[in-house]
Amino acid sequence: MTALEELMELSREPYNPLVKDWKEKGGKVIGFVCSYVPEEILHAAGLLPFRITPTGCTTTLEADAYFSRINCTFCRACLQMALEGKFGFLDGLVGINPCDHIRRLWDLWRLKAGLPFMKILSLPHRVHEGAVEWYKGEIQIFKGEVEKAFDTQINEDSLGKSIEIFNTSREWIRKLYDLRTKENPPLSGNEVTRIIVALLHIPREEGNKLLERLLNELENRKGISDYRARLMVAGGACDDPEFIEVIEKAGGLVVTDSLCFGSRYFFERVKTDDDLLRSLSMAYLNRPFCAGMAGGERNRLNFNLEMAQRFSVNGIVFQKIRWCDLWGGEAFYLGEKLKELGIPYLSLEREYWLSGQEQMKTRVQAFLEMIGK
Amino acid sequence: MVTAGVDIGSLTGKALIMKDNEILSWAMIPTGADGALTANKVMELALDKAGLSHHDVDYTVSTGYGRVITTFAQQNFSEISCHAKGAHWFFPDVRTILDMGGQDCKAIRCDETGKVTDFVMNDKCAAGAGRSIEVMADLLQIPLDRVGECSLDIKAAEIPISTVCVVFAKSEALSQLRRGKHKNDILAGVCRALSIRILSLLQRVGIEPQFVISGGIAKNIGIVQRLGEKMGLIPRICIEPQIVGALGAALFAREQIEKG
Amino acid sequence: MITVGIDVGFLTTKAAISEGGKVIAFHEVLTGDSGREASAKAVKAALSSPAMDSKDIAKIVSTGAGKGDIPYDGEQATEMLCDVKGALYYFPLAKTVIDMGAECVRVIRCGPTGRVLDFGLNDKCAAGAGIFLDVIAKALEIDLVDIGTLSLQGKEDIDITATCSVFAESEVVGLIARGKDKASILAGILKSVANRIYTLANRVGIVQDVIFIGGGAKNVGLVKNLKTLFKKELLIPQNPQVIGAIGAALIAQERSQ
Amino acid sequence: MTTADQKSNILEIIAKAYVNWFNAAKPENKWTLEPAVKYFEEAVKAREMGKPVVWGSFVSQPEIFWAMDMFPLTMENFSFLLALLPGNMGHKYIDIAERHHMADHLCSYNKTMMGLAFSGDIPKPDIIVHPLQPCDSGRITYSNMAEILGVPAFAIDIPLLRTERGYSYVADEFERMVSFLEEHTGRKLTYEKLKEAMEWSNRAYAYYFKADELKKNVPCPLGEAFIPPFYMAGRVECAEYAERLYGIGQAKVEKGEGFLREEKIRLGWFSTGAYFDMGMQPWIRKEFGASIVHTMLGSYPGPIEDISTTRKIFEGLARQLLELPMARETGGLAEGWMEYAIRICREYKLDAVFLTLNMGCKNAWALAKLLKDEIADRVGIPTLILEMDALDSRVVSSESIRSAITNFFNTILA
């Protein structure tokens, strides 16, 4: 199997062969829902950090007894799978408070399907010097809790190694994105999303090997040329390759993004020549901002523009899951600005699983026609 | 050169034949369970009227939710682009278009060439879509094309319809009937509720004159007049509002040929 | 001394007669254009077999959407109270009552004496209410009463994704266009309706015995779906649609004493 | 065409409205409106009098602004007032916000204030200061508003958990905020001025806390509508209001009188109310003999203990800030709200709880079942969950809210 095929395979379901393997060897798996959780700490403790995606979830029947129809379907789907025991392979869950929905997911998961190890970090919602110090403190406390719970020591040396490993995969992904700047990118947007989802669900060392192989394979893979327009996907969490596929089936090739399941997660390198915990806090907080960061409007806008230009896109598709207030509020500002700047902009609201596909296809097709493609 | 546009909506299918810039003929039939069949039928009808057959047509473009299952079309365009294009053919100075189909309602902005510059659609819920008018007409046993005038001829007082759900609005109307309220007064409430929802959709794209209403709803004077009042301008109506989409498709067909 | 309960529903109006704590007669008519006429008709018919004299009526209690509009000076009772009373009459161990009417789905938790402990309603969105099935039946050009049995012959598993009944209607039309068989489509529709009822029930909390009443309880396909979801037995009285009226008649008895 | 055509100054409209309400009020109630009348008079003139205007959130504290001789405007206050003013004025601004692609599912408090800011019907502020609580909707709205208006803004970061470390982080934030304010207004915050404001503030918080305690008496001596104008906390008017209210309550308790002649049922109203229908609470009292002895927005924390130094004051404000109404409920983890709810049910001897699910409130909707079950299991009283929008009467009409309430009384409380 080629690396690409392997990655596609691994992206299909959370409990993939590599995780099974890890468990059988007696390894522990710790889940987390948001990209602001410092995985390196878990990795340095010999644990497998697992970014949770409700991949394959199609109903929220049980979850909706607690969550409601006005809560984010990504979180409802996560809770559903937790209640169904689909995340039974997790030995713990790291919570965080980027938004109300994810904070409440942590509450409901903990109270209705609690796991052995459950800790939560307090994420700042404004990025400044004091916040970096605060989050460093949070990571410090978290490190202590991990060491205590799994009775191990995380020292400069082991943490340094872990950071290097994660920096490496960040670097590979950046290389991968560089390939997408070409006129005929070797990968489609939904393939990239699948690659990233897979990477977040497997031991990172394995992931890096696969990425390295992939990059070699791609050198002589035929580029994609049968597309009507180059698009960028922006907005809230989007781990659903099928959603990207709807856009691409209509002829809009997704060549880049500003997503926490994409560029935002991979673009910040963690410094290793300084106080490591501080460097972690610094790197995580200084990533291109999530909408949860107050006063981050310009930061977000500029990152979007920068990416749009670097990947020479014809338009930006802003997507958010319905009921997401953070990105729903941001839409107000971003919409106004992109209009001012004359950048074609399509705003799509979606549920975690695709519903009303027909209407979405019509919108995307009309958008492509609108930008004359 | 002869081009054709086929528009398969959720309620009706339309086909339109053009020769150069002239409309030769058009036909409209209700969309049956089988969209592909509807497309063929309505195309045949239009061709008959024009005294032409399939092989006289140089290029066909399909649109509407059935655009992909219209097998004989060489190309398909979204109904959004087609309605802008069609409306622009009727009114070259059009800038804002409202198209109200059976289940969705679209507010479209276009430039001086009829090219779409922005648009919004309702989704998730059919509140404020054309279907509700149908449902009401059916309930009150008033022909669809008379709903508008009736809604303006208020007998006692307009009856507010509180629910947004089409299906519940129907039963709300029914219970008003049972209380002996007059059909017109109920329709007045229905049309007001609808025009308010349409207006908020239009406001999202921003309304610039000329404002053109296409689709079946344009025949509903009750909606048209109420919208006009609220916006402080007179909506322009195409002579045959329901064929605007098919017309746009036929025009795109011509462009395709000219592009070569 | 007899008492009468009238349930003026959206589609049908039911009347029930009770005597000495026993239900002795009931009748159901279409509500049509006037709830008043319908209730008069239903009461008259109910009184005819066995023949009774309207002079013996000690009290009349009305319920249902049109409870305010009956041609008698009676009292009123909420649908929740009547559902529970009626359900307990047939199933003394009832703890949860699910009533699926044309316009509203009710899930009610009750105590042994007929006290309502908690309830949840779905009356905002038609998708999930009985009337939705009416819309779908029309779209599929079949008879409403056949939906349940037909759905059981469904061959493939179809998921209806639309959240709005009007969208579901055109989704159904689209499915037929793609050559899906009506039975399978119906199965999908009933699954989606059952899911909505299940979610509502979950929020209120499901305690055995669970009684399923209202017009929806006559739909075998819906019942099948609900049983699989609840993983519990559903108890259904003989004439599920008149339970509300019966409850009203029994409440009239209590109040007249 | 836009509906913002006819410019109107909301400040003046509301100032006038309060004068009218004051004139219409019964003599014995006029005192309850005096502070607000004064406040909005000043608000209209603030600029002329050279006071920098600062927009703030209702889950924050104005003392520092008063001490720096600035004029604080609480934006949620406008959303609330526009909803209850005749003619549903709020709808207009909600529509403006949604029209500019602000998602319709944000809290209507935030949609109204965003529409209002965007319409220009209220003069731009000099500064915006907002703590990052109680919810996503509030956080993003103030942040976006500042960016769109091009106004310098300071966001007070709020930690997730109530810990000593957290409190001193917030105290640090206050220090950063003050230097931000000094930099942008050229004014200095002196300890004397702050201390003076805090003495008035403490007086208000202390007396209102005691007044709120009085409501634990059966029958409940005070109605839910009497809440000091905490947007004036730090000024004498707010303190006097609280003191007077406590006096009235105390007298009633001594006479064993209740606010209701006959108190059949004691209700707790968690989360927001239906503010577009001001007749609802009186209707509940009259119709069902129920007195509303606790409301979320009518229950405040106590005063600050130590005001001996500026830092001590900041530390005190930090603790208080995280316990303000709504922040107290929706902040932190689920247990925070649950335990508080249980305590209220017991201490205020509630017979039933109304839990309003405001259409924008993701937190309340997500925790509704937890809260309801917890209250049923541990206190054994029923909860009515009311889905509605606190300000937008178009979402759920007051008729259907009232019929839901009637159903609740005629079945579960029957």
CSV table of C-alpha atoms in Angstrom, one decimal, chain A residues 294-298 329 332-333 337, chain D residues 55-56 75 102 113-114 117-118 124-130 132 138-155 180:
chain,number,residue,atom,x,y,z
A,294,ALA,CA,-11.0,38.3,21.8
A,295,GLY,CA,-9.4,41.1,19.8
A,296,GLY,CA,-8.2,38.6,17.2
A,297,GLU,CA,-10.2,39.9,14.3
A,298,ARG,CA,-7.3,41.4,12.4
A,329,GLY,CA,-20.1,36.4,15.4
A,332,PHE,CA,-20.2,39.6,10.8
A,333,TYR,CA,-16.7,41.1,10.8
A,337,LYS,CA,-14.1,43.1,5.4
D,55,TRP,CA,-19.2,50.8,26.9
D,56,GLY,CA,-19.3,47.8,29.2
D,75,MET,CA,-24.9,47.8,26.5
D,102,MET,CA,-24.3,38.2,12.2
D,113,MET,CA,-26.5,45.9,20.8
D,114,MET,CA,-24.5,45.0,17.6
D,117,ALA,CA,-23.9,50.1,17.4
D,118,PHE,CA,-23.8,49.5,13.7
D,124,LYS,CA,-19.7,55.8,19.4
D,125,PRO,CA,-18.0,55.3,22.8
D,126,ASP,CA,-14.4,56.4,23.5
D,127,ILE,CA,-13.5,53.0,24.9
D,128,ILE,CA,-15.0,49.5,25.2
D,129,VAL,CA,-14.2,47.3,28.3
D,130,HIS,CA,-15.6,43.8,28.6
D,132,LEU,CA,-14.7,37.6,28.7
D,138,GLY,CA,-21.0,38.1,24.5
D,139,ARG,CA,-17.3,37.6,24.1
D,140,ILE,CA,-17.3,37.7,20.3
D,141,THR,CA,-19.9,40.5,20.1
D,142,TYR,CA,-18.0,43.1,22.1
D,143,SER,CA,-14.7,42.1,20.4
D,144,ASN,CA,-16.2,42.5,16.9
D,145,MET,CA,-18.1,45.6,17.9
D,146,ALA,CA,-14.9,47.4,19.0
D,147,GLU,CA,-13.2,46.3,15.7
D,148,ILE,CA,-16.1,47.5,13.5
D,149,LEU,CA,-16.4,50.8,15.3
D,150,GLY,CA,-12.7,51.2,15.4
D,151,VAL,CA,-12.8,51.9,19.2
D,152,PRO,CA,-9.9,50.9,21.5
D,153,ALA,CA,-11.1,47.9,23.6
D,154,PHE,CA,-9.8,46.0,26.6
D,155,ALA,CA,-11.1,42.5,27.3
D,180,PHE,CA,-4.9,50.9,29.4
